[in-house]
Amino acid sequence: MPVIEVGHLHKRYGEKVAVEDVSFDVERGEIFGILGPNGAGKTTTVECVEGLRVPDGGTLSVLGLDPRRDRAELRQRVGVQLQESRLQDKLRVGELLDLYASFYREPADQGRLLATLGLTEQRNTAYKKLSGGQQQRLSIALALIGSPEVAVLDELTTGLDPQARRDTWDLIEAVRDQGVTILLVTHFMAEAERLCDRIAVIDAGRVVALDSPAGLVAGVNDEQVVRFRPSAPIDPAALEALPEVRRVERHGDRLVVTGGGNVLHAVTSALARLGVLAGDLRVEQAGLDDAFVALTGHKPE
Ligand SMILES: Nc1ncnc2c1ncn2[C@@H]1O[C@H](COP(=O)(O)OP(=O)(O)OP(=O)(O)O)[C@@H](O)[C@H]1O
């Protein structure tokens, strides 16, 4: 049975429709991403899943429970990362963890959590003295302090530098490896591509695609570009004749071959038959950002 089931969710704020019609299921142990442009309805969707907002239509089930009716039970079992959480500035890291741990039946081992999040040395540091990255990691620790079965992380790495972002990704994978199901809201293509098993792309309150990162990319564009410097002049027509090749262009002393399927293998085999070597060979494939543009018409940030 899926851990989270969202069926035809609909939510308005007055006249404004924030979520038109959103459906998806999240399986146990998955990292499931919700990706979409600003204002697409991502946060509203997860706030309904968390029981913080009341939907105007559709069905919701989390761990087999109703997020509104069973809110007290779900608070014990679902960890939520608060966006831009303004925690008590003067409280120390250890005090904040103690406070949050007191809300839960089965709090996690604090020492282990701090070690996993790289905050062991900050246990006695006041919240306001932490760096941005440390504050972000603390907000993740607080989402995990109740040993949740499901963690909902909204804008996980917003405001982090690239190294801190990568460290956080490793951390989230480690959390998942401990069996936690993760629902992740993100703007970042690299984050979604790296972490998510499946992604729902949401645009204007609707799911416009739902697949693995590779599936999303393949669904919109299987084009690959092969660039190389041939060791001897070759007639582009010899490559254009290959069924995998769509286009051959000459850029200075390089050839740029665009094609689909296994175009790299087709080109290198043809070159081998001609006795030509491919120097500085590079292959470029479409990425999730290309799929995002194709699906939503918005440029990724
Ligand atoms: N409390 C509210 N009252 C009125 N309108 C709201 C409220 N919260 C969100 N909205 C509007 O609903 C739409 C969806 O917002 P939501 O925050 O769910 O989108 P999002 O995809 O999470 O956006 P972002 O990536 O910018 O956080 C937006 O047009 C937003 O302006």
mmCIF file with all atom_site columns, C-alpha atoms in Angstrom, residues 49 132 142 181 225 229 262 279:
data_model
loop_
_atom_site.group_PDB
_atom_site.id
_atom_site.type_symbol
_atom_site.label_atom_id
_atom_site.label_alt_id
_atom_site.label_comp_id
_atom_site.label_asym_id
_atom_site.label_entity_id
_atom_site.label_seq_id
_atom_site.pdbx_PDB_ins_code
_atom_site.Cartn_x
_atom_site.Cartn_y
_atom_site.Cartn_z
_atom_site.occupancy
_atom_site.B_iso_or_equiv
_atom_site.pdbx_formal_charge
_atom_site.auth_seq_id
_atom_site.auth_comp_id
_atom_site.auth_asym_id
_atom_site.auth_atom_id
_atom_site.pdbx_PDB_model_num
ATOM 1 C CA . VAL A 1 49  ? -0.657 16.244 3.057   1.00 0.00 ? 49  VAL A CA 1
ATOM 2 C CA . GLY A 1 132 ? 23.019 29.424 7.391   1.00 0.00 ? 132 GLY A CA 1
ATOM 3 C CA . LEU A 1 142 ? 14.121 18.804 13.995  1.00 0.00 ? 142 LEU A CA 1
ATOM 4 C CA . THR A 1 181 ? 9.935  7.772  3.079   1.00 0.00 ? 181 THR A CA 1
ATOM 5 C CA . VAL A 1 225 ? 24.987 15.568 -29.275 1.00 0.00 ? 225 VAL A CA 1
ATOM 6 C CA . ARG A 1 229 ? 37.836 16.390 -33.719 1.00 0.00 ? 229 ARG A CA 1
ATOM 7 C CA . ASN A 1 262 ? 22.655 4.800  -29.628 1.00 0.00 ? 262 ASN A CA 1
ATOM 8 C CA . GLY A 1 279 ? 39.807 13.331 -30.614 1.00 0.00 ? 279 GLY A CA 1
#
